[in-house]
GROMACS .gro file of C-alpha atoms in nm:
model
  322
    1UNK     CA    1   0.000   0.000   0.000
    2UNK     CA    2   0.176   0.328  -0.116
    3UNK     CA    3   0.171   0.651   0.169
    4UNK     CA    4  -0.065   0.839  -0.052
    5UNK     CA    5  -0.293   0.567  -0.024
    6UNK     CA    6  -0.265   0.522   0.358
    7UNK     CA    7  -0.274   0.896   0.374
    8UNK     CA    8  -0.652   0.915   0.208
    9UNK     CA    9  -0.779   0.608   0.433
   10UNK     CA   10  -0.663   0.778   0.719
   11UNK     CA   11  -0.878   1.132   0.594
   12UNK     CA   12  -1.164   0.887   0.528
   13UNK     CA   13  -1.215   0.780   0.884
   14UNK     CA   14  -1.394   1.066   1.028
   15UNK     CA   15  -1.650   1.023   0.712
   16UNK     CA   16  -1.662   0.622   0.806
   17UNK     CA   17  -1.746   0.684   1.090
   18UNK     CA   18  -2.015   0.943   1.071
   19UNK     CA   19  -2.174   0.678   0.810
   20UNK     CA   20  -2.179   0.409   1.078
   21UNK     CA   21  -2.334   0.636   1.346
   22UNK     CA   22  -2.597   0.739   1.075
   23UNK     CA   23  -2.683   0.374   0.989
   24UNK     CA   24  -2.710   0.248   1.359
   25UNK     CA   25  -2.923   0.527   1.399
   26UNK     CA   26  -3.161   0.448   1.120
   27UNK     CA   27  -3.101   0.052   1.144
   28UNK     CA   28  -3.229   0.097   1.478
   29UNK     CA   29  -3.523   0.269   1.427
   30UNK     CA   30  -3.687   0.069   1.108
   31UNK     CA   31  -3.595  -0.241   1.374
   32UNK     CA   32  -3.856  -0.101   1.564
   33UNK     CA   33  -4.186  -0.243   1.398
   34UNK     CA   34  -4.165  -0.575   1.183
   35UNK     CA   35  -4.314  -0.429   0.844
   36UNK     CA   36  -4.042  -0.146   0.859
   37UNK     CA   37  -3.764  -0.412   0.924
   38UNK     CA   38  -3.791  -0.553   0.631
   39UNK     CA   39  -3.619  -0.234   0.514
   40UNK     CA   40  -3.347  -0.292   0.739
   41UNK     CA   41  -3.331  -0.643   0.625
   42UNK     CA   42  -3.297  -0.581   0.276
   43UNK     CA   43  -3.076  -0.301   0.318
   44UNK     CA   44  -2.828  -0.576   0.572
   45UNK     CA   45  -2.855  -0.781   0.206
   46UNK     CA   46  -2.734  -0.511   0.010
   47UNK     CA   47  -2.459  -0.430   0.216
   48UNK     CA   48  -2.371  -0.824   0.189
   49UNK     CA   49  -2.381  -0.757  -0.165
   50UNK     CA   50  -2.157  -0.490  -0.196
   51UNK     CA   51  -1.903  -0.617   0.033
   52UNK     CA   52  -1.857  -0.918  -0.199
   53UNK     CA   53  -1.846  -0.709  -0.479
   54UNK     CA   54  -1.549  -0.503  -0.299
   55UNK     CA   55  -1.363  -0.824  -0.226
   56UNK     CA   56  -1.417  -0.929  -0.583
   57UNK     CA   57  -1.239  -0.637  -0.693
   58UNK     CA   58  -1.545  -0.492  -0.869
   59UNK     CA   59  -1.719  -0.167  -0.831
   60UNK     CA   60  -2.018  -0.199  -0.533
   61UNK     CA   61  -2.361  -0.082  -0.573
   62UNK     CA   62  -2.471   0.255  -0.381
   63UNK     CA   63  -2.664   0.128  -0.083
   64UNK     CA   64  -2.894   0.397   0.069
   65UNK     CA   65  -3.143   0.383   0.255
   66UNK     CA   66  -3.391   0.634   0.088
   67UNK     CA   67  -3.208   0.776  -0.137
   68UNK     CA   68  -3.137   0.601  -0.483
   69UNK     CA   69  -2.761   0.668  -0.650
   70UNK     CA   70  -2.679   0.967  -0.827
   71UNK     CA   71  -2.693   1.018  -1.144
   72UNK     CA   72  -3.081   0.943  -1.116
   73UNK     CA   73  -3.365   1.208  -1.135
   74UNK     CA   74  -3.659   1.226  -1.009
   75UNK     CA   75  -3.829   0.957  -0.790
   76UNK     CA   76  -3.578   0.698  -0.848
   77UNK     CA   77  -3.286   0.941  -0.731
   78UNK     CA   78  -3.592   1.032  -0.396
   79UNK     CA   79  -3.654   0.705  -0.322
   80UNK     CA   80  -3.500   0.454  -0.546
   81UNK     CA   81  -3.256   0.340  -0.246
   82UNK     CA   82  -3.614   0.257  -0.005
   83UNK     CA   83  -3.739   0.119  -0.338
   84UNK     CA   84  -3.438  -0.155  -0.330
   85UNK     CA   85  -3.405  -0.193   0.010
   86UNK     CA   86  -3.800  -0.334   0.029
   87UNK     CA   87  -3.774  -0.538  -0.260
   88UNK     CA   88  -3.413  -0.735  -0.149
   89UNK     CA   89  -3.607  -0.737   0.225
   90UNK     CA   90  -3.893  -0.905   0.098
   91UNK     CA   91  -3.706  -1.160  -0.124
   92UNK     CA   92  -3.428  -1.238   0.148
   93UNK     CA   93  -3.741  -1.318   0.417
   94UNK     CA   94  -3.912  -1.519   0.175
   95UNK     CA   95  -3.572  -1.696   0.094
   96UNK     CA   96  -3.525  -1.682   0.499
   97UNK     CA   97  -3.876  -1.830   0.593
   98UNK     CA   98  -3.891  -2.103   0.325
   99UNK     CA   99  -3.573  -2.266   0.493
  100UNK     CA  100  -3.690  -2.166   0.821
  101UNK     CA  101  -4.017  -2.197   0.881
  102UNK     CA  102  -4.025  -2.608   0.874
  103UNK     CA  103  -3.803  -2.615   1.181
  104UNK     CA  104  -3.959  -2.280   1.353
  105UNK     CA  105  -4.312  -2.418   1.288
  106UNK     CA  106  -4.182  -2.781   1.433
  107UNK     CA  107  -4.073  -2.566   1.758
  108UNK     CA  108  -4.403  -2.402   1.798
  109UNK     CA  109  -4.568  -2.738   1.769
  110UNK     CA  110  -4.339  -2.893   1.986
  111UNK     CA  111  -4.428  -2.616   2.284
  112UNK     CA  112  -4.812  -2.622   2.231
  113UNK     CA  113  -4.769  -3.036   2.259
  114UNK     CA  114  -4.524  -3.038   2.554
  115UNK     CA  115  -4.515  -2.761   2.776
  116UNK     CA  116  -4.902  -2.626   2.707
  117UNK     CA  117  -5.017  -2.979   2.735
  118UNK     CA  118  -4.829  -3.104   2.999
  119UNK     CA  119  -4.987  -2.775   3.197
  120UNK     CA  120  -5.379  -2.872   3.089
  121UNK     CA  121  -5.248  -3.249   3.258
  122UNK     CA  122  -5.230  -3.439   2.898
  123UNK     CA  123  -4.893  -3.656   3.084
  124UNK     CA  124  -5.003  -3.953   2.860
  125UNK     CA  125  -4.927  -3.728   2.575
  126UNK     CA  126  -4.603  -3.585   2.720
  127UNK     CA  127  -4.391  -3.744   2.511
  128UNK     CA  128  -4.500  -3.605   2.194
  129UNK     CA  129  -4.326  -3.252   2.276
  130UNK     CA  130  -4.018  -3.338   2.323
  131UNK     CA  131  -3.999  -3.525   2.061
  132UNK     CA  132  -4.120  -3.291   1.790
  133UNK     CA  133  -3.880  -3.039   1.922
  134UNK     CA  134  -3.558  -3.267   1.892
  135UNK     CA  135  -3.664  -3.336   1.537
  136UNK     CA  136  -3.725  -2.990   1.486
  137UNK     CA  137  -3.357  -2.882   1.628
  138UNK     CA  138  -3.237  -3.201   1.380
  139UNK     CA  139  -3.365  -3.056   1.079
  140UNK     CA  140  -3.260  -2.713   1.225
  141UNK     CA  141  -2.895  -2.718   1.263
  142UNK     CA  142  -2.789  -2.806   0.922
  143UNK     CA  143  -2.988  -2.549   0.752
  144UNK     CA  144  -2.867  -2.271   1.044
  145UNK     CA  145  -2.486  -2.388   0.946
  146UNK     CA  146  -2.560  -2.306   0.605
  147UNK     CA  147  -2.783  -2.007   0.632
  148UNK     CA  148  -2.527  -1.753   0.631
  149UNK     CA  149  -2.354  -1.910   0.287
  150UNK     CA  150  -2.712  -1.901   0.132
  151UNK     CA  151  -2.805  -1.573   0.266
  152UNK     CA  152  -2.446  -1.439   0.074
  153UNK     CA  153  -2.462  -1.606  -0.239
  154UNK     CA  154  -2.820  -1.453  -0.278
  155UNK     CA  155  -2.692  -1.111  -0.196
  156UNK     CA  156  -2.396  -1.146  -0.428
  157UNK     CA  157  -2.629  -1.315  -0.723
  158UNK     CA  158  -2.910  -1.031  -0.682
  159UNK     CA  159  -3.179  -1.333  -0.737
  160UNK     CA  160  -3.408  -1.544  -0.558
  161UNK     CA  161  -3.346  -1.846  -0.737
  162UNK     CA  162  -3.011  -1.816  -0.592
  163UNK     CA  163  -3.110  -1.916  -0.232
  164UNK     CA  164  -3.190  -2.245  -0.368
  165UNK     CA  165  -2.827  -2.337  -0.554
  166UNK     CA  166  -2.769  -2.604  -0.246
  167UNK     CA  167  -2.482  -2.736  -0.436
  168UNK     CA  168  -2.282  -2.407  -0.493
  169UNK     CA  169  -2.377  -2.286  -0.130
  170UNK     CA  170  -2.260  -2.647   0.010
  171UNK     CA  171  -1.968  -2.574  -0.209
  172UNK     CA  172  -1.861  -2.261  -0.021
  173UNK     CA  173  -1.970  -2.374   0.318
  174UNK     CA  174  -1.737  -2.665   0.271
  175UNK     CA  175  -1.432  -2.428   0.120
  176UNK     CA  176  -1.453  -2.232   0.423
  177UNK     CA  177  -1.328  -2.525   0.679
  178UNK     CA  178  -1.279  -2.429   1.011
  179UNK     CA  179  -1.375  -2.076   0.916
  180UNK     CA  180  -1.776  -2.191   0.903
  181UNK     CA  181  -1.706  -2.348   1.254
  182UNK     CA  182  -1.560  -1.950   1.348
  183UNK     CA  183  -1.856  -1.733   1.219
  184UNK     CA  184  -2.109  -2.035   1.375
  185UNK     CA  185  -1.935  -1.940   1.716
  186UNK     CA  186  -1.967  -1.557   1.673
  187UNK     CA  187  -2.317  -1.595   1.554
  188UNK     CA  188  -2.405  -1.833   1.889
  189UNK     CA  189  -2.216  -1.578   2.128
  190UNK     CA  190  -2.450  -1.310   2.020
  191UNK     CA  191  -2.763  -1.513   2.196
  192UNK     CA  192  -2.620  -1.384   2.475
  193UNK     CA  193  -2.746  -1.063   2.479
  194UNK     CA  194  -3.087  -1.168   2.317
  195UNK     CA  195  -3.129  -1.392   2.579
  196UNK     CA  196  -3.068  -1.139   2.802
  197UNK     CA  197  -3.358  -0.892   2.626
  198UNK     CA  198  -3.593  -1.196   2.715
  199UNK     CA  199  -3.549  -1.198   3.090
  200UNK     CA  200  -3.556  -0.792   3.109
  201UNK     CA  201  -3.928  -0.812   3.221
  202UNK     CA  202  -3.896  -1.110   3.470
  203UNK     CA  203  -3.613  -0.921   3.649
  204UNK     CA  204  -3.747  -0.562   3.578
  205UNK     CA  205  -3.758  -0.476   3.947
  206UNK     CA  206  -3.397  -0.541   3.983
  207UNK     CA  207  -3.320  -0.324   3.661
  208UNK     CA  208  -3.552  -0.031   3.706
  209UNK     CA  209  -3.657   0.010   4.072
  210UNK     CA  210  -3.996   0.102   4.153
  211UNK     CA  211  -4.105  -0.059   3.831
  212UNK     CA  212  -4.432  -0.174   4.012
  213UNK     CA  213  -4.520   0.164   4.171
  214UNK     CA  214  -4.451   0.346   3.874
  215UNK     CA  215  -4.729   0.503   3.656
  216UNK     CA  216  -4.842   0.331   3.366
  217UNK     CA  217  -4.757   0.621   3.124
  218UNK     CA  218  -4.378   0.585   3.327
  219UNK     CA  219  -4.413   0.206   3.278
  220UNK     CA  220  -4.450   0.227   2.876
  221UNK     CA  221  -4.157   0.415   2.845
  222UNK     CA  222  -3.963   0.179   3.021
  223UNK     CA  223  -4.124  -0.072   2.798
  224UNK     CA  224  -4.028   0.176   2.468
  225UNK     CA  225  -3.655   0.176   2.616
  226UNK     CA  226  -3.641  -0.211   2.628
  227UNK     CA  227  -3.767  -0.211   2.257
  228UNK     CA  228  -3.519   0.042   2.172
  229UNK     CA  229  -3.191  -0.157   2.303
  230UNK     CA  230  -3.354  -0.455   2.114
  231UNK     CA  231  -3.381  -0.283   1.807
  232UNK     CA  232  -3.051  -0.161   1.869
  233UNK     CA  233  -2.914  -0.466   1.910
  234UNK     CA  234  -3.072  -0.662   1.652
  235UNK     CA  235  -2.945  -0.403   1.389
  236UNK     CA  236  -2.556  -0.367   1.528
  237UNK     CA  237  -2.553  -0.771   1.589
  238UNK     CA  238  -2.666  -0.823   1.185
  239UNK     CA  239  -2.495  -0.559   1.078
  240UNK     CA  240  -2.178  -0.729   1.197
  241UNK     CA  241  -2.241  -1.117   1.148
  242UNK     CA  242  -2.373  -1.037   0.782
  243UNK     CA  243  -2.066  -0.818   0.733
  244UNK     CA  244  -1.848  -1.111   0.831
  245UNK     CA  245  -2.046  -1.378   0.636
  246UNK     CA  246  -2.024  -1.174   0.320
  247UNK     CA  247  -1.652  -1.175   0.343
  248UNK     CA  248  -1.572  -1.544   0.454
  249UNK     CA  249  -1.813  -1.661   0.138
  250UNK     CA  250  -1.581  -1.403  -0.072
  251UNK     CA  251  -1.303  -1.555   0.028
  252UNK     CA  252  -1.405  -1.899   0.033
  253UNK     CA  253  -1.545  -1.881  -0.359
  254UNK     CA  254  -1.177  -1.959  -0.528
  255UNK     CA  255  -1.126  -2.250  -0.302
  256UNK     CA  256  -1.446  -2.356  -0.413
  257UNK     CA  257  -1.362  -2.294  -0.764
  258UNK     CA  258  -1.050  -2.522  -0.700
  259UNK     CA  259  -1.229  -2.790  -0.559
  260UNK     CA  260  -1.555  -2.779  -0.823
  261UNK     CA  261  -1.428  -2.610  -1.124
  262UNK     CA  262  -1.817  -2.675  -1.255
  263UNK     CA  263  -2.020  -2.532  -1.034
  264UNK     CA  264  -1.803  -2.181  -1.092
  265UNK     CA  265  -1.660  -2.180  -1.415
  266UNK     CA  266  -1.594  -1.770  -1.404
  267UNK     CA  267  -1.435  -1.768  -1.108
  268UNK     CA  268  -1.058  -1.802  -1.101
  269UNK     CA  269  -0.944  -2.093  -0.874
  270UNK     CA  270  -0.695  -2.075  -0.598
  271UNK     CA  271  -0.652  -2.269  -0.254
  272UNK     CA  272  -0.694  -2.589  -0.104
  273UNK     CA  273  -1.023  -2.717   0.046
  274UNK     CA  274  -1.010  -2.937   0.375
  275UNK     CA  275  -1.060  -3.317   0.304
  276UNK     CA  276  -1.356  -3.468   0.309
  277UNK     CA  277  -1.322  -3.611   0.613
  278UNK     CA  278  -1.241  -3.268   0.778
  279UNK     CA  279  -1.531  -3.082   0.591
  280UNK     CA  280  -1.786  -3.294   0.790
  281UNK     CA  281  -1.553  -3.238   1.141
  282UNK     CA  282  -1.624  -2.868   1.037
  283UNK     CA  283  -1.989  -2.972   0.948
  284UNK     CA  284  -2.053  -3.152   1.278
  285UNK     CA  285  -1.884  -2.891   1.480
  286UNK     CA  286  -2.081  -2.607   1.349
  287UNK     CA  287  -2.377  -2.783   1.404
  288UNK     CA  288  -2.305  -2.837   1.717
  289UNK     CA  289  -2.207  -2.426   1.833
  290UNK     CA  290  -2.539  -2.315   1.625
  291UNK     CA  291  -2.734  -2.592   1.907
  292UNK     CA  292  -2.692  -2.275   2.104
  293UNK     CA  293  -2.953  -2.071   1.948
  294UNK     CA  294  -3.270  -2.383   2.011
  295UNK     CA  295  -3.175  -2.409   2.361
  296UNK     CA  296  -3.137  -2.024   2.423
  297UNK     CA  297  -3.509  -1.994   2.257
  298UNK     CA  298  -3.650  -2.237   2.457
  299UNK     CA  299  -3.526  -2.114   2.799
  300UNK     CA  300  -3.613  -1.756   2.717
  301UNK     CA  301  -3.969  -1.864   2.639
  302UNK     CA  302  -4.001  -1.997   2.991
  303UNK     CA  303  -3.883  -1.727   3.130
  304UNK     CA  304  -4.111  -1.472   2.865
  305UNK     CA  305  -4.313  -1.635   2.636
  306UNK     CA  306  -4.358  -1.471   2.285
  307UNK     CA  307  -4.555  -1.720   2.011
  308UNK     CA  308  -4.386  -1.538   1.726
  309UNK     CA  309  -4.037  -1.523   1.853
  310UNK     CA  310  -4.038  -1.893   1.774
  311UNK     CA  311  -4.072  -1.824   1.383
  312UNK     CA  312  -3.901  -1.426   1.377
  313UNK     CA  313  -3.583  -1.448   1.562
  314UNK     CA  314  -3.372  -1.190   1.410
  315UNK     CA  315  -3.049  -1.468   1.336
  316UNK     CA  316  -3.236  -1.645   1.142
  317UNK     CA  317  -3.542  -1.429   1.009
  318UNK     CA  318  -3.658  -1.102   1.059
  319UNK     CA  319  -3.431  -0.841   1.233
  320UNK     CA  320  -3.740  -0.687   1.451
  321UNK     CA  321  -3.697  -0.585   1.844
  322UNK     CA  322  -4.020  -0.764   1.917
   0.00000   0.00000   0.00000
């Protein structure tokens, strides 16, 4: 890198910067309500998009959030960039939900036939949760290891059809190696903290005392707060794992290319992909970390139960507060 080029990186910061603030800020709020965060979605997919595009060495498409890129008059330079960000939300969560939704609607099953029978005293039944939720979290895992692979290769194709290329997205996953195993770790740590957003109102006392005496005006902005640190959370959380996904799967694509010259015939080929042995140790060990995100759903729903969180949760659908 030559010193003129270090120099103008360095003079870029400040604007970086003020771009980041500005897109928390917004991310945050269109996280607020589920029909606006499909904005926020689709704008998370464009970013993907446009990362790739960096790493390919190509020129990225402008992603705005109202605005559409210059050049344009009119009300495609107004709102062409809300125009694209709702049409890449609405085709990455109906990409999302028809992966998702067989193992999300399995869960909700699962809870109505264990714990909500179990509780109206159906015991000879009580099996039949359980059950349904284990084969639920089986069909689960492999599609969550995957997800972020899929979720790239449709924001670097720019069409639905892509979601489905199981082949080419197996292709990367397995390229990646111990890498996949990596981002499945980040992307289970970050339960965490939305765990944590599910026991806020069972320990709401010990957060915010004099919760109970409060007003109920004073109570509902508490309530407003909590949504607002989800929002926030949800947004800065994607913004990062989708950021990181979009540059392991451009990095992964030439090993793929190496490996299965016919599944990417324009891409040059470089690297070495782990045996096959080793791709399903990396397999069975991401698997494993993304177990986290089942068993941190269930135990939040004891502890504050939300039907739709079971289909919506924003690492694998919908990036909403809730």
């Amino acid at each position: 890198m030559s010193t003129a080029t270090a120099r103008r990186g360095v003079l870029a910061l400040p604007g970086r910067l003020v771009g980041l603030i500005r897109d928390l800020i917004l991310g945050t709020l269109f996280c607020l309500t589920p029909v606006t965060a499909l904005i926020a979605l689709g704008w998370l997919t464009r970013v993907m998009g446009a990362t790739i595009d960096r790493h390919r060495g190509q020129a990225p498409e402008p992603v705005g959030w109202i605005l559409g890129p210059k050049g344009q008059g009119g009300i495609a330079r107004a709102l062409g960039g809300l125009g694209a960000n709702i049409r890449s939300g609405v085709m990455t969560a109906a990409g999302l939900a028809v992966f998702t939704l067989p193992f999300t609607l399995a869960w909700l099953g699962a809870w109505w036939a264990g714990w909500e029978n179990s509780f109206n005293k159906g015991y000879e039944q009580a099996s039949v949760g359980p059950l349904i939720w284990f084969a639920g979290t089986a069909l689960a895992l492999p599609v969550l290891a995957h997800l972020p692979f899929a979720l790239a290769h449709f924001a670097a194709e720019r069409r639905w059809p892509a979601f489905f290329e199981l082949r080419r997205i197996h292709s990367v996953f397995a390229a990646a190696g111990w890498r996949a195993v990596w981002l499945a770790l980040l992307s289970a740590l970050t339960v965490v903290p939305f765990f944590g957003l599910r026991a806020m109102p069972v320990f709401v006392e010990g957060i915010v005392p004099g919760f109970a005496e409060m007003t109920p005006e004073a109570q509902l902005q508490v309530a407003r707060g909590f949504m607002l640190a989800g929002a926030a959370l949800s947004f800065a959380v994607l913004l990062f794992l989708r950021t990181m996904a979009a540059r392991l799967y451009a990095r992964s694509i030439p090993r793929a290319a190496a490996r299965w010259p016919a599944l990417w015939p324009d891409v040059r080929a470089e690297g070495a992909v782990p045996s096959r042995v080793m791709r399903w140790v990396w397999l069975g060990l991401a698997m494993l970390v993304w177990l986290a995100v089942p068993v941190s759903i269930v135990f939040g729903q004891f502890m504050n139960y939300d039907p739709v969180l079971w289909l919506t949760h924003p690492l694998y659908l919908l990036p909403w507060a809730g």
